[in-house]
Coordinates of C-alpha atoms in Angstrom, one line a residue:
M1 CA 48.0 212.4 42.9
S2 CA 46.6 209.2 44.3
E3 CA 46.5 206.6 41.6
L4 CA 45.3 203.0 40.9
R5 CA 47.1 200.9 38.4
L6 CA 47.7 197.3 37.4
E7 CA 51.1 195.8 37.8
N8 CA 52.9 192.4 38.0
Y9 CA 54.6 191.2 41.1
I10 CA 57.4 188.6 40.6
M11 CA 58.6 186.1 43.2
P12 CA 59.5 182.4 43.4
A13 CA 56.2 180.4 43.7
A14 CA 54.9 176.9 44.0
K15 CA 52.0 175.9 41.7
L16 CA 48.6 175.8 43.4
G17 CA 47.5 172.9 41.2
P18 CA 44.0 171.7 40.4
D19 CA 41.3 171.4 43.0
S20 CA 40.5 167.9 44.4
P21 CA 37.9 166.0 42.4
L22 CA 36.4 164.6 45.6
P23 CA 33.6 166.4 47.4
P24 CA 34.9 167.4 50.8
L25 CA 31.9 165.9 52.7
D26 CA 32.9 166.8 56.2
I27 CA 35.0 169.9 55.6
C28 CA 34.0 172.7 53.4
L29 CA 31.1 171.9 51.1
P30 CA 30.0 173.3 48.7
Y31 CA 33.6 174.5 48.1
T32 CA 36.3 172.1 46.7
L33 CA 39.6 171.3 48.4
Q34 CA 42.8 173.0 47.1
N35 CA 45.3 170.4 48.1
N36 CA 47.4 169.6 45.0
Y37 CA 50.1 172.2 45.3
T38 CA 53.8 171.4 45.3
R39 CA 56.9 172.6 47.0
E40 CA 58.8 173.2 43.8
K41 CA 59.2 176.9 43.1
K42 CA 59.7 178.8 39.9
I43 CA 59.8 182.5 39.2
T44 CA 56.2 183.6 38.7
E45 CA 54.3 186.7 37.8
F46 CA 51.3 187.6 39.9
K47 CA 48.6 190.1 38.9
T48 CA 48.4 193.0 41.3
V49 CA 46.5 196.2 41.8
V50 CA 48.5 199.1 43.3
L51 CA 47.1 202.1 45.2
E52 CA 49.7 204.8 45.6
N53 CA 50.0 208.4 46.8
D54 CA 53.1 210.4 47.8
I55 CA 53.4 208.6 51.1
L56 CA 52.2 205.0 50.7
K57 CA 52.2 202.3 48.1
A58 CA 49.7 199.4 48.7
T59 CA 50.0 196.2 46.6
F60 CA 47.1 193.7 46.4
L61 CA 47.4 190.1 45.1
I62 CA 44.0 190.1 43.3
E63 CA 44.2 186.4 42.2
F64 CA 44.6 185.2 45.8
G65 CA 41.8 186.5 48.0
G66 CA 42.6 190.2 47.3
R67 CA 45.5 189.9 49.8
L68 CA 47.1 193.2 50.8
W69 CA 50.6 192.0 50.1
S70 CA 52.7 195.0 50.7
L71 CA 52.3 198.4 52.3
F72 CA 55.4 200.5 51.7
H73 CA 55.9 203.8 53.4
K74 CA 57.9 205.8 50.9
K75 CA 59.0 208.6 53.1
A76 CA 60.2 206.3 55.8
K77 CA 61.6 203.9 53.2
R78 CA 60.0 201.1 55.2
E79 CA 57.8 198.0 54.5
L80 CA 55.1 198.0 57.1
L81 CA 53.9 194.4 56.5
Y82 CA 55.6 191.0 56.4
T83 CA 56.0 190.2 52.7
N84 CA 56.9 186.6 52.2
P85 CA 59.8 186.3 49.8
V86 CA 58.1 183.2 48.2
F87 CA 54.6 182.0 47.5
Q88 CA 54.2 178.6 49.2
P89 CA 50.8 177.1 49.9
C90 CA 50.4 175.0 53.0
N91 CA 47.6 173.2 54.7
L92 CA 46.2 175.8 57.1
A93 CA 42.9 177.1 55.5
I94 CA 39.3 175.9 55.4
R95 CA 40.0 174.5 51.8
N96 CA 43.5 173.5 52.8
A97 CA 45.7 175.8 50.8
W98 CA 47.0 178.9 52.6
F99 CA 50.1 181.1 52.4
S100 CA 51.7 183.5 54.8
G101 CA 52.3 187.3 54.4
G102 CA 50.3 190.5 54.0
V103 CA 46.8 191.1 55.2
E104 CA 44.2 188.4 54.6
W105 CA 40.4 189.0 54.7
N106 CA 38.5 186.1 56.3
I107 CA 34.7 185.9 56.1
G108 CA 31.9 183.5 57.0
L109 CA 33.5 180.5 58.7
H110 CA 36.0 180.0 61.4
G111 CA 39.5 179.9 60.0
H112 CA 41.3 181.1 57.0
S113 CA 38.9 182.1 54.2
V114 CA 37.6 179.9 51.5
F115 CA 38.8 182.6 49.1
T116 CA 42.3 182.9 50.4
C117 CA 43.8 181.1 47.3
S118 CA 41.0 182.1 44.8
P119 CA 40.5 185.2 42.7
L120 CA 37.9 187.7 43.9
Y121 CA 35.9 190.0 41.6
V122 CA 38.0 193.1 41.2
S123 CA 36.7 196.5 39.9
K124 CA 37.6 200.1 40.1
L125 CA 35.8 203.4 40.5
K126 CA 36.3 206.9 41.7
M127 CA 34.9 209.0 44.5
D128 CA 33.4 212.3 43.7
D129 CA 36.7 214.1 44.4
G130 CA 38.5 211.8 42.0
T131 CA 40.1 209.5 44.6
P132 CA 40.5 206.0 43.0
V133 CA 38.8 203.1 44.7
L134 CA 39.8 199.4 44.4
R135 CA 36.7 197.2 45.0
M136 CA 37.0 193.5 45.6
Y137 CA 33.9 191.3 46.2
E138 CA 32.3 187.8 46.1
W139 CA 29.3 185.7 46.9
E140 CA 29.9 183.5 50.0
R141 CA 28.0 180.3 49.4
V142 CA 27.8 178.8 53.0
R143 CA 26.3 181.9 54.6
M144 CA 24.8 183.0 51.3
V145 CA 26.0 186.6 51.7
P146 CA 27.8 189.1 49.4
F147 CA 30.7 191.0 50.8
Q148 CA 32.8 193.8 49.4
I149 CA 36.1 195.4 50.3
D150 CA 36.6 199.0 49.1
A151 CA 40.3 200.1 49.5
F152 CA 41.3 203.7 48.9
L153 CA 44.3 205.9 49.5
P154 CA 43.5 209.6 49.3
D155 CA 46.1 212.3 48.3
G156 CA 48.4 213.1 51.2
S157 CA 47.0 210.4 53.4
D158 CA 49.3 208.6 55.9
F159 CA 46.8 205.8 56.1
L160 CA 45.4 203.2 53.7
F161 CA 41.6 202.8 54.2
V162 CA 39.8 199.6 53.8
R163 CA 36.0 199.8 54.0
V164 CA 34.2 196.4 54.4
K165 CA 30.5 195.8 53.8
I166 CA 28.6 192.5 54.4
V167 CA 24.9 192.2 53.5
N168 CA 22.6 189.4 54.7
P169 CA 19.9 189.2 52.0
N170 CA 18.3 186.1 53.6
E171 CA 15.0 185.9 55.5
N172 CA 16.8 184.4 58.4
E173 CA 19.7 185.4 60.6
V174 CA 23.1 183.9 59.8
P175 CA 26.2 183.3 61.9
M176 CA 28.8 185.7 60.8
Y177 CA 32.6 185.8 61.1
W178 CA 35.3 188.3 60.0
W179 CA 38.9 188.6 60.9
S180 CA 41.5 190.7 59.1
N181 CA 44.8 188.8 59.7
I182 CA 47.9 191.1 59.4
A183 CA 51.4 189.6 59.1
V184 CA 54.2 191.7 60.4
P185 CA 57.9 190.8 60.9
E186 CA 59.0 188.9 64.0
T187 CA 62.2 190.3 65.4
P188 CA 63.8 189.9 68.9
D189 CA 62.8 193.4 69.7
T190 CA 59.3 193.4 68.3
R191 CA 56.6 194.4 70.9
V192 CA 52.9 194.1 70.2
I193 CA 50.9 196.8 72.0
V194 CA 47.1 197.0 72.4
P195 CA 45.0 199.2 74.7
A196 CA 44.2 196.3 77.0
E197 CA 45.2 195.0 80.4
S198 CA 43.9 191.4 80.2
I199 CA 43.9 188.7 77.6
L200 CA 42.5 185.3 76.8
K201 CA 45.4 182.9 76.2
R202 CA 45.0 179.8 74.1
D203 CA 47.7 177.3 73.3
Y204 CA 47.6 174.3 70.9
K205 CA 47.2 171.8 73.7
G206 CA 43.7 173.1 74.2
N207 CA 44.5 175.1 77.3
K208 CA 43.0 178.5 77.6
S209 CA 42.7 181.1 80.4
I210 CA 41.8 184.7 81.0
V211 CA 44.7 186.5 82.7
S212 CA 45.5 190.0 83.7
M213 CA 48.8 191.7 82.9
S214 CA 51.0 193.0 85.7
P215 CA 52.0 196.7 85.7
D216 CA 55.0 195.9 83.6
G217 CA 53.0 193.9 81.0
A218 CA 54.1 190.5 82.2
I219 CA 51.9 187.4 82.5
D220 CA 53.0 184.8 85.0
G221 CA 56.4 186.6 85.1
I222 CA 56.9 186.5 81.3
D223 CA 56.4 189.6 79.1
L224 CA 54.2 188.1 76.3
S225 CA 53.9 191.4 74.6
Y226 CA 57.2 190.4 73.0
P227 CA 56.4 187.5 70.6
V228 CA 59.8 185.9 71.0
N229 CA 59.0 185.1 74.6
F230 CA 56.4 182.5 73.6
N231 CA 57.9 179.0 73.6
H232 CA 55.0 177.4 71.8
S233 CA 52.3 178.3 69.2
A234 CA 49.7 180.4 70.9
D235 CA 46.8 182.8 70.4
S236 CA 46.3 185.9 72.6
F237 CA 42.9 187.6 72.4
Y238 CA 42.9 191.1 74.0
Y239 CA 40.1 192.6 76.1
I240 CA 39.7 196.2 74.9
K241 CA 37.4 198.3 77.0
P242 CA 34.2 199.2 75.1
E243 CA 34.9 203.0 75.4
S244 CA 38.4 202.6 73.9
Q245 CA 39.3 203.1 70.3
P246 CA 40.3 199.7 69.0
W247 CA 43.8 199.4 67.6
I248 CA 46.8 197.0 67.5
T249 CA 50.4 197.8 66.6
S250 CA 53.8 196.0 66.3
L251 CA 56.7 198.2 67.1
D252 CA 60.4 197.5 66.7
K253 CA 63.3 198.6 68.9
E254 CA 63.1 202.2 67.5
G255 CA 59.4 202.4 68.4
K256 CA 58.3 202.1 64.7
G257 CA 55.9 199.7 62.9
L258 CA 52.5 199.1 61.5
I259 CA 49.4 200.2 63.3
Q260 CA 45.8 199.0 62.4
T261 CA 42.8 200.8 63.8
S262 CA 39.1 200.7 62.9
T263 CA 35.6 201.8 63.8
K264 CA 34.1 200.0 66.7
R265 CA 32.2 197.2 64.9
L266 CA 35.6 195.5 64.4
Y267 CA 36.5 195.5 68.1
G268 CA 38.3 192.2 68.6
R269 CA 42.2 192.1 68.5
K270 CA 44.5 189.1 68.6
L271 CA 48.2 188.1 68.5
F272 CA 49.2 184.8 66.9
V273 CA 52.8 183.4 67.2
W274 CA 54.3 180.2 66.0
G275 CA 56.5 180.1 69.1
M276 CA 60.2 179.6 69.5
H277 CA 60.3 175.8 69.8
K278 CA 61.6 173.6 67.0
G279 CA 58.1 172.8 65.6
G280 CA 57.2 176.5 65.4
R281 CA 60.5 177.3 63.7
S282 CA 59.9 174.5 61.2
W283 CA 56.5 175.9 60.3
Q284 CA 58.1 179.4 59.7
E285 CA 60.6 177.9 57.3
F286 CA 58.0 175.5 55.7
L287 CA 55.8 178.6 54.9
S288 CA 58.7 180.6 53.6
V289 CA 62.5 180.4 53.7
P290 CA 65.0 180.3 56.6
G291 CA 65.4 183.6 58.3
S292 CA 62.0 185.0 57.3
A293 CA 59.9 184.9 60.5
Y294 CA 56.6 186.6 61.1
I295 CA 53.7 187.0 63.6
E296 CA 50.1 188.0 63.0
I297 CA 48.2 190.8 64.6
Q298 CA 44.5 190.5 63.9
A299 CA 41.2 192.4 64.1
G300 CA 37.8 190.8 64.2
L301 CA 34.0 191.1 64.7
T302 CA 34.1 189.1 67.9
Q303 CA 36.1 188.9 71.1
T304 CA 37.7 185.5 70.0
Q305 CA 37.8 183.4 66.9
S306 CA 35.9 180.5 68.4
E307 CA 32.6 182.3 68.2
Y308 CA 30.2 183.7 65.6
I309 CA 28.0 186.8 65.9
Q310 CA 24.4 186.5 64.6
M311 CA 23.7 188.7 61.7
P312 CA 19.9 189.6 61.5
A313 CA 17.9 189.0 58.3
G314 CA 18.3 191.9 55.9
A315 CA 21.1 193.5 57.9
E316 CA 23.9 195.5 56.4
W317 CA 27.1 195.8 58.3
A318 CA 30.0 198.1 57.4
W319 CA 33.2 199.2 59.1
L320 CA 36.4 201.1 58.2
E321 CA 39.9 199.9 58.8
A322 CA 43.0 202.1 58.6
Y323 CA 46.6 200.9 58.1
G324 CA 49.6 203.2 58.6
L325 CA 53.0 203.9 60.3
M326 CA 53.2 204.3 64.0
E327 CA 56.2 206.1 65.5
C328 CA 56.6 206.4 69.3
T329 CA 59.4 207.1 71.8
P330 CA 61.2 203.8 72.1
E331 CA 62.0 204.3 75.8
V332 CA 58.3 204.6 76.5
V333 CA 56.8 201.8 74.3
H334 CA 59.6 199.4 75.4
G335 CA 59.5 200.6 79.1
K336 CA 58.5 198.7 82.1
N337 CA 55.2 200.5 82.6
W338 CA 52.7 198.7 80.3
K339 CA 49.9 201.3 80.8
E340 CA 52.2 204.1 80.0
A341 CA 53.4 202.2 76.9
Y342 CA 49.9 201.7 75.4
N343 CA 48.7 205.2 76.5
S344 CA 51.5 206.7 74.5
V345 CA 50.4 204.9 71.4
D346 CA 46.8 205.7 72.1
K347 CA 47.5 209.4 72.3
K348 CA 49.5 209.2 69.1
I349 CA 46.8 207.3 67.1
K350 CA 44.2 209.7 68.3
S351 CA 46.2 212.6 67.0
L352 CA 46.7 210.9 63.6
M353 CA 43.5 209.0 63.1
P354 CA 40.9 209.4 65.9
E355 CA 37.8 207.4 66.2
N356 CA 35.5 210.3 65.2
K357 CA 37.4 210.7 62.0
L358 CA 37.1 207.0 61.1
D359 CA 33.3 207.3 61.8
L360 CA 33.0 210.3 59.6
I361 CA 34.9 208.7 56.7
L362 CA 32.8 205.6 57.0
K363 CA 29.6 207.7 56.8
E364 CA 30.9 209.9 53.9
T365 CA 31.8 206.8 51.8
T366 CA 28.4 205.3 52.0
K367 CA 27.4 206.7 48.6
M368 CA 30.7 205.4 47.1
A369 CA 30.0 201.9 48.5
N370 CA 26.7 201.7 46.7
K371 CA 28.1 203.1 43.4
T372 CA 28.4 201.0 40.3
P373 CA 32.1 200.4 39.4
D374 CA 33.5 202.0 36.3
E375 CA 35.4 198.8 35.1
I376 CA 35.7 195.2 36.0
I377 CA 39.4 194.2 36.2
Q378 CA 38.9 190.6 37.1
R379 CA 36.1 188.2 37.6
G380 CA 35.7 185.7 40.5
S381 CA 33.7 182.5 40.6
G382 CA 30.4 182.2 38.6
W383 CA 28.4 181.2 41.7
G384 CA 27.1 184.7 42.4
T385 CA 26.0 185.0 38.8
L386 CA 24.2 181.7 39.1
E387 CA 22.4 182.9 42.2
R388 CA 21.5 186.2 40.5
I389 CA 19.9 184.2 37.6
R390 CA 18.1 181.9 39.9
R391 CA 16.6 184.8 41.8
E392 CA 15.6 186.5 38.6
K393 CA 13.8 183.4 37.4
Y394 CA 11.7 183.1 40.6
N395 CA 11.2 186.8 40.9
E396 CA 13.1 187.0 44.2
P397 CA 14.8 190.2 45.4
S398 CA 18.4 190.8 44.4
F399 CA 21.0 189.8 46.9
C400 CA 23.2 192.9 46.4
S401 CA 23.2 196.5 45.2
K402 CA 24.3 197.7 41.8
A403 CA 27.8 198.1 43.5
L404 CA 28.5 194.4 42.8
I405 CA 28.3 193.2 39.3
F406 CA 27.8 189.4 38.8
D407 CA 27.6 189.3 35.0
D408 CA 27.0 186.3 32.7
V409 CA 30.6 186.5 31.5
S410 CA 31.5 185.1 35.0
L411 CA 29.8 181.8 34.4
K412 CA 32.3 178.8 34.1
K413 CA 32.2 175.1 33.7
E414 CA 31.3 174.6 37.4
Q415 CA 27.9 176.3 36.8
E416 CA 26.9 174.6 33.5
M417 CA 24.9 171.8 35.0
Y418 CA 22.9 174.0 37.4
L419 CA 22.3 176.6 34.7
E420 CA 20.9 173.9 32.4
L421 CA 18.8 172.5 35.2
L422 CA 17.4 176.0 35.8
I423 CA 16.7 176.7 32.2
S424 CA 15.4 173.4 30.9
G425 CA 14.7 171.3 34.0
L426 CA 17.2 168.7 32.8
V427 CA 20.5 167.4 34.4
P428 CA 22.9 166.9 31.6
Y429 CA 24.3 163.4 31.6
V430 CA 28.1 163.0 32.1
S431 CA 29.9 159.7 32.1
P432 CA 31.3 158.5 35.5
K433 CA 34.7 158.5 33.9
E434 CA 34.6 162.2 33.2
K435 CA 35.5 165.0 35.6
I436 CA 32.5 166.4 37.6
Y437 CA 32.5 170.1 38.2
G438 CA 31.0 172.0 41.1
W439 CA 29.1 171.0 44.3
M440 CA 25.9 172.6 45.7
I441 CA 24.2 172.5 49.1
Q442 CA 21.8 175.4 48.8
K443 CA 18.3 174.5 49.9
Q444 CA 16.7 176.2 46.9
W445 CA 18.7 174.0 44.5
Q446 CA 17.9 170.9 46.4
D447 CA 14.2 171.7 45.9
I448 CA 14.8 172.1 42.2
L449 CA 16.8 168.9 41.9
E450 CA 14.3 166.8 44.0
K451 CA 11.6 167.8 41.5
A452 CA 13.9 167.2 38.5
V453 CA 14.9 163.6 39.4
K454 CA 11.2 162.6 39.0
H455 CA 11.6 163.1 35.3
P456 CA 12.9 160.0 33.5
Q457 CA 15.6 161.9 31.6
N458 CA 17.1 163.0 34.9
D459 CA 17.0 159.6 36.6
H460 CA 20.7 158.9 36.1
W461 CA 23.7 158.4 38.4
L462 CA 24.8 162.0 38.4
S463 CA 21.5 163.5 39.6
W464 CA 21.4 161.1 42.5
L465 CA 25.1 161.8 43.3
H466 CA 24.4 165.5 43.6
L467 CA 21.2 165.0 45.6
G468 CA 23.0 162.7 48.0
I469 CA 25.7 165.3 48.6
M470 CA 23.0 167.9 49.4
Y471 CA 21.4 165.5 52.0
Y472 CA 24.7 164.7 53.5
S473 CA 25.5 168.4 54.0
Q474 CA 22.3 168.7 56.1
G475 CA 23.2 165.7 58.3
N476 CA 20.4 163.6 56.6
F477 CA 22.7 160.6 56.2
E478 CA 19.9 158.1 55.5
K479 CA 18.6 160.0 52.6
A480 CA 22.2 160.5 51.4
K481 CA 22.8 156.8 51.5
N482 CA 19.5 156.0 49.6
S483 CA 20.4 158.6 46.9
W484 CA 23.9 157.2 46.4
E485 CA 22.6 153.6 46.3
K486 CA 20.2 154.7 43.6
S487 CA 23.1 156.3 41.8
L488 CA 25.0 153.0 41.8
E489 CA 21.9 151.1 40.6
R490 CA 21.8 153.5 37.6
E491 CA 25.6 153.3 36.9
P492 CA 28.6 152.5 39.1
S493 CA 31.0 155.3 39.8
A494 CA 34.2 155.8 41.9
L495 CA 32.7 159.0 43.4
V496 CA 29.6 157.3 44.8
Y497 CA 31.5 154.2 46.1
R498 CA 33.8 156.7 47.8
N499 CA 31.0 158.7 49.3
L500 CA 29.3 155.6 50.6
G501 CA 32.7 154.5 52.1
I502 CA 33.0 157.9 53.9
L503 CA 29.5 157.5 55.2
A504 CA 30.2 154.0 56.4
R505 CA 33.4 155.2 58.2
K506 CA 31.3 158.0 59.8
N507 CA 28.9 155.4 61.1
N508 CA 31.9 153.4 62.4
H509 CA 31.3 150.5 59.9
I510 CA 35.0 150.4 59.1
E511 CA 35.0 147.0 57.4
E512 CA 32.3 148.1 55.0
A513 CA 34.1 151.4 54.5
G514 CA 37.2 149.6 53.5
D515 CA 35.4 147.4 50.9
L516 CA 33.7 150.4 49.4
L517 CA 36.8 152.5 49.2
I518 CA 38.7 149.7 47.6
K519 CA 36.1 149.5 44.9
A520 CA 36.4 153.3 44.4
V521 CA 40.2 153.0 44.0
E522 CA 39.8 150.2 41.5
M523 CA 37.7 152.4 39.4
A524 CA 39.9 155.5 39.8
P525 CA 43.5 154.3 40.5
D526 CA 45.1 157.6 39.7
V527 CA 43.3 159.8 42.2
V528 CA 45.8 160.4 45.0
D529 CA 43.2 161.8 47.5
L530 CA 41.1 158.7 47.1
I531 CA 44.1 156.3 47.5
V532 CA 45.0 158.1 50.8
E533 CA 41.5 157.9 52.1
C534 CA 41.3 154.2 51.3
C535 CA 44.7 153.3 52.8
N536 CA 44.0 155.2 56.0
V537 CA 40.8 153.1 56.6
L538 CA 42.8 149.9 55.8
I539 CA 45.4 150.9 58.3
K540 CA 42.6 151.0 61.0
L541 CA 41.6 147.6 59.8
E542 CA 45.2 146.4 59.9
K543 CA 44.9 145.2 56.3
Y544 CA 48.6 145.9 55.6
E545 CA 49.0 143.5 52.7
G546 CA 46.0 145.1 51.0
I547 CA 47.6 148.5 51.3
L548 CA 50.9 147.2 49.9
K549 CA 49.0 145.7 47.0
I550 CA 47.4 149.1 46.2
I551 CA 50.8 150.9 46.5
N552 CA 52.7 148.3 44.4
N553 CA 50.2 148.8 41.6
L554 CA 50.6 152.6 41.5
S555 CA 52.6 154.4 38.9
S556 CA 56.0 155.5 40.0
E557 CA 54.9 159.2 40.0
I558 CA 52.0 158.6 42.4
R559 CA 54.0 156.1 44.5
N560 CA 56.5 158.9 45.2
Y561 CA 53.9 161.3 46.5
G562 CA 54.8 162.3 50.1
R563 CA 51.4 161.0 51.5
I564 CA 51.9 157.7 49.8
K565 CA 55.4 157.3 51.1
I566 CA 54.3 158.0 54.6
I567 CA 51.5 155.4 54.4
E568 CA 54.1 152.9 53.3
A569 CA 56.2 153.9 56.3
Q570 CA 53.2 153.4 58.6
V571 CA 52.7 149.9 57.2
A572 CA 56.3 149.0 57.5
L573 CA 56.2 150.1 61.2
K574 CA 53.2 147.8 61.9
Q575 CA 55.0 144.9 60.2
N576 CA 58.2 145.7 62.2
N577 CA 60.1 146.4 59.0
L578 CA 62.2 149.1 60.7
E579 CA 64.9 149.1 58.0
R580 CA 62.2 150.1 55.4
V581 CA 60.9 152.8 57.8
E582 CA 64.4 154.2 58.2
E583 CA 65.0 154.0 54.5
I584 CA 61.8 156.1 53.8
L585 CA 62.7 158.7 56.4
K586 CA 66.2 159.0 55.1
S587 CA 64.7 159.9 51.7
R588 CA 63.1 162.9 53.5
P589 CA 59.6 162.5 52.0
S590 CA 57.9 165.9 51.6
I591 CA 54.2 166.2 52.5
P592 CA 53.3 169.6 50.9
D593 CA 49.9 169.5 52.6
I594 CA 50.8 168.4 56.1
R595 CA 48.2 169.9 58.3
E596 CA 48.6 172.5 61.0
G597 CA 48.9 170.5 64.2
E598 CA 49.5 167.2 62.3
Q599 CA 52.2 165.1 64.0
I600 CA 52.3 162.0 61.7
L601 CA 56.0 162.4 60.9
T602 CA 57.1 162.8 64.5
D603 CA 54.8 159.9 65.5
I604 CA 56.5 157.6 63.0
W605 CA 60.0 158.8 64.1
F606 CA 59.3 158.1 67.8
E607 CA 57.6 154.7 67.2
M608 CA 60.5 153.6 65.0
H609 CA 62.9 154.2 67.9
E610 CA 60.5 152.6 70.4
R611 CA 60.1 149.4 68.4
R612 CA 63.9 149.2 67.8
I613 CA 64.8 149.5 71.4
A614 CA 62.0 147.2 72.6
K615 CA 63.2 144.6 70.1
T616 CA 66.9 145.0 70.9
E617 CA 66.5 145.0 74.7
N618 CA 63.5 142.7 74.8
I619 CA 61.4 145.1 76.8
P620 CA 57.8 146.3 76.4
I621 CA 56.8 149.6 74.8
D622 CA 55.4 151.3 77.9
E623 CA 55.2 154.9 79.1
N624 CA 58.8 154.8 80.5
L625 CA 60.2 153.8 77.2
K626 CA 58.1 156.4 75.3
K627 CA 59.4 159.1 77.7
M628 CA 63.0 158.0 77.3
V629 CA 62.7 158.0 73.5
R630 CA 61.3 161.5 73.4
E631 CA 64.1 162.7 75.6
K632 CA 67.0 161.0 73.8
F633 CA 65.9 160.9 70.2
S634 CA 65.0 164.4 69.2
P635 CA 63.5 164.4 65.7
P636 CA 65.2 166.3 62.9
A637 CA 63.8 169.8 62.2
W638 CA 62.6 168.9 58.7
L639 CA 60.0 166.5 60.0
D640 CA 59.0 168.3 63.3
F641 CA 55.8 170.3 62.8
R642 CA 54.6 170.0 66.4
Q643 CA 53.0 173.2 67.8
F644 CA 53.9 172.1 71.3
T645 CA 56.2 169.4 72.8

């Protein structure tokens, strides 16, 4: 019998930590940044939901975006996905924190989902024939759309089914994005096969080109269907003919591995590799442990990930994905004839899970997708509930069917201010010294707040702080500045000084930005994100003594943060204190949230050697010296996160 049950999954894990207290003005509003994780791992229990039949066992990490973490084929005794042996957040997602492994569901905005390290709503129900269904859902606040993921594993099925539905309840069209990112093991013999004969290649130098495969699958003489043949990090987007069934598979030397197929709405397919150069290998280990490499095969709504597809007002989109084991003759799928290789897989998938069967299952599960769940297992954020209450107050139509329950129990601290504003018309006063919860950019709430600030009781610093953030998110920077200046007039606060500093920096008023950010740090000397923002501006201003003054006044705990140590190294470089730079690098400072593509550590490494040689040999730092340093002073692996060299 197919069953659904709750379990715990145990693995070494770093703490995610609290969200940043600073509004991410130019990144992911209204969401907060998740950037306070560590690299210290302890054995940790994760809540999971398991779907299991006599063939497959699927495990979902419900606290972290509903990630499909494991898909184990019981008869083959084989894990079909890459399951990371550790949980280690790193800076690759829209909100910063991201982790590798399993299948990730990405909606709304380019990049890894805002929900990838957050709990979704999780509920369970049954189909008419008794098949259990795992439903995961949320309210996405940028596009203002609800989405749901219904996963089910019927008795005797060789495939796990994932049915996705997105609804646009707005009166206007919205740009939409969805990619299912599937991590699978990287081995020397792994071959990624897709029913395509041309691809769009994109590397991380910004180069991209549309190329055709040769008859043996090679591109420019290199068979890039084998991920280990990529030297650098790269994306490959495949051009699948419209009449073809979309699928992608990763097969080992025995011709076995995971295959993902879907109905045609999800027609895009992609391969991502970190590449075999030192930086790519460093990223693999940084995200996991040595000897645990992976690649990603992906499926999306568009041809590439740099585009959106417009979703009409009132539209409802649904598609079905299927995940299972593919087994093919190894001599064929690893043969020199690329067309023969993908045709052999195509013939096999059409015998196992043809397109017309996927279409039929999608249609037959429409009733289930609109059915009220039997039980809520976990609640997500309270923002969907707040939107439900707002719509009820103003007699607006519901944004979702009865399939998605956003109940009052879901409300949290983040929604308190907005709920009070909705009910009483008042913005509760909070001291600038207290933590502020939750940001909002939705136009309907802006209208409510604009009306509210006219009331004397609401004419305080916090109301104007929030209103300024709403204006900033629209690009109305003059109104944002006026609002924040009014906030300061009512009561000074670190958040508003900081926001004005960011705005000044955006307007290229760097001196003013530095002064404002210094005031913010003086009011909140223990907020690491704020200290880093301030010091980065002061570096541009070459105010190195001012930076050292800030650093020297920090507690030992904050001073030892990786970002702070690196700022100190940057200052030491500019002051030609190369001994201090070397001392800091020898301590191997860890930057848990070093960004994908960020090269600050290698930049410091190379500049240290350039300055030392220039001083010793009394020569200028020119292109010849820079080239020589890069050739002779290879950076150690622990600090090399370059995606190309």
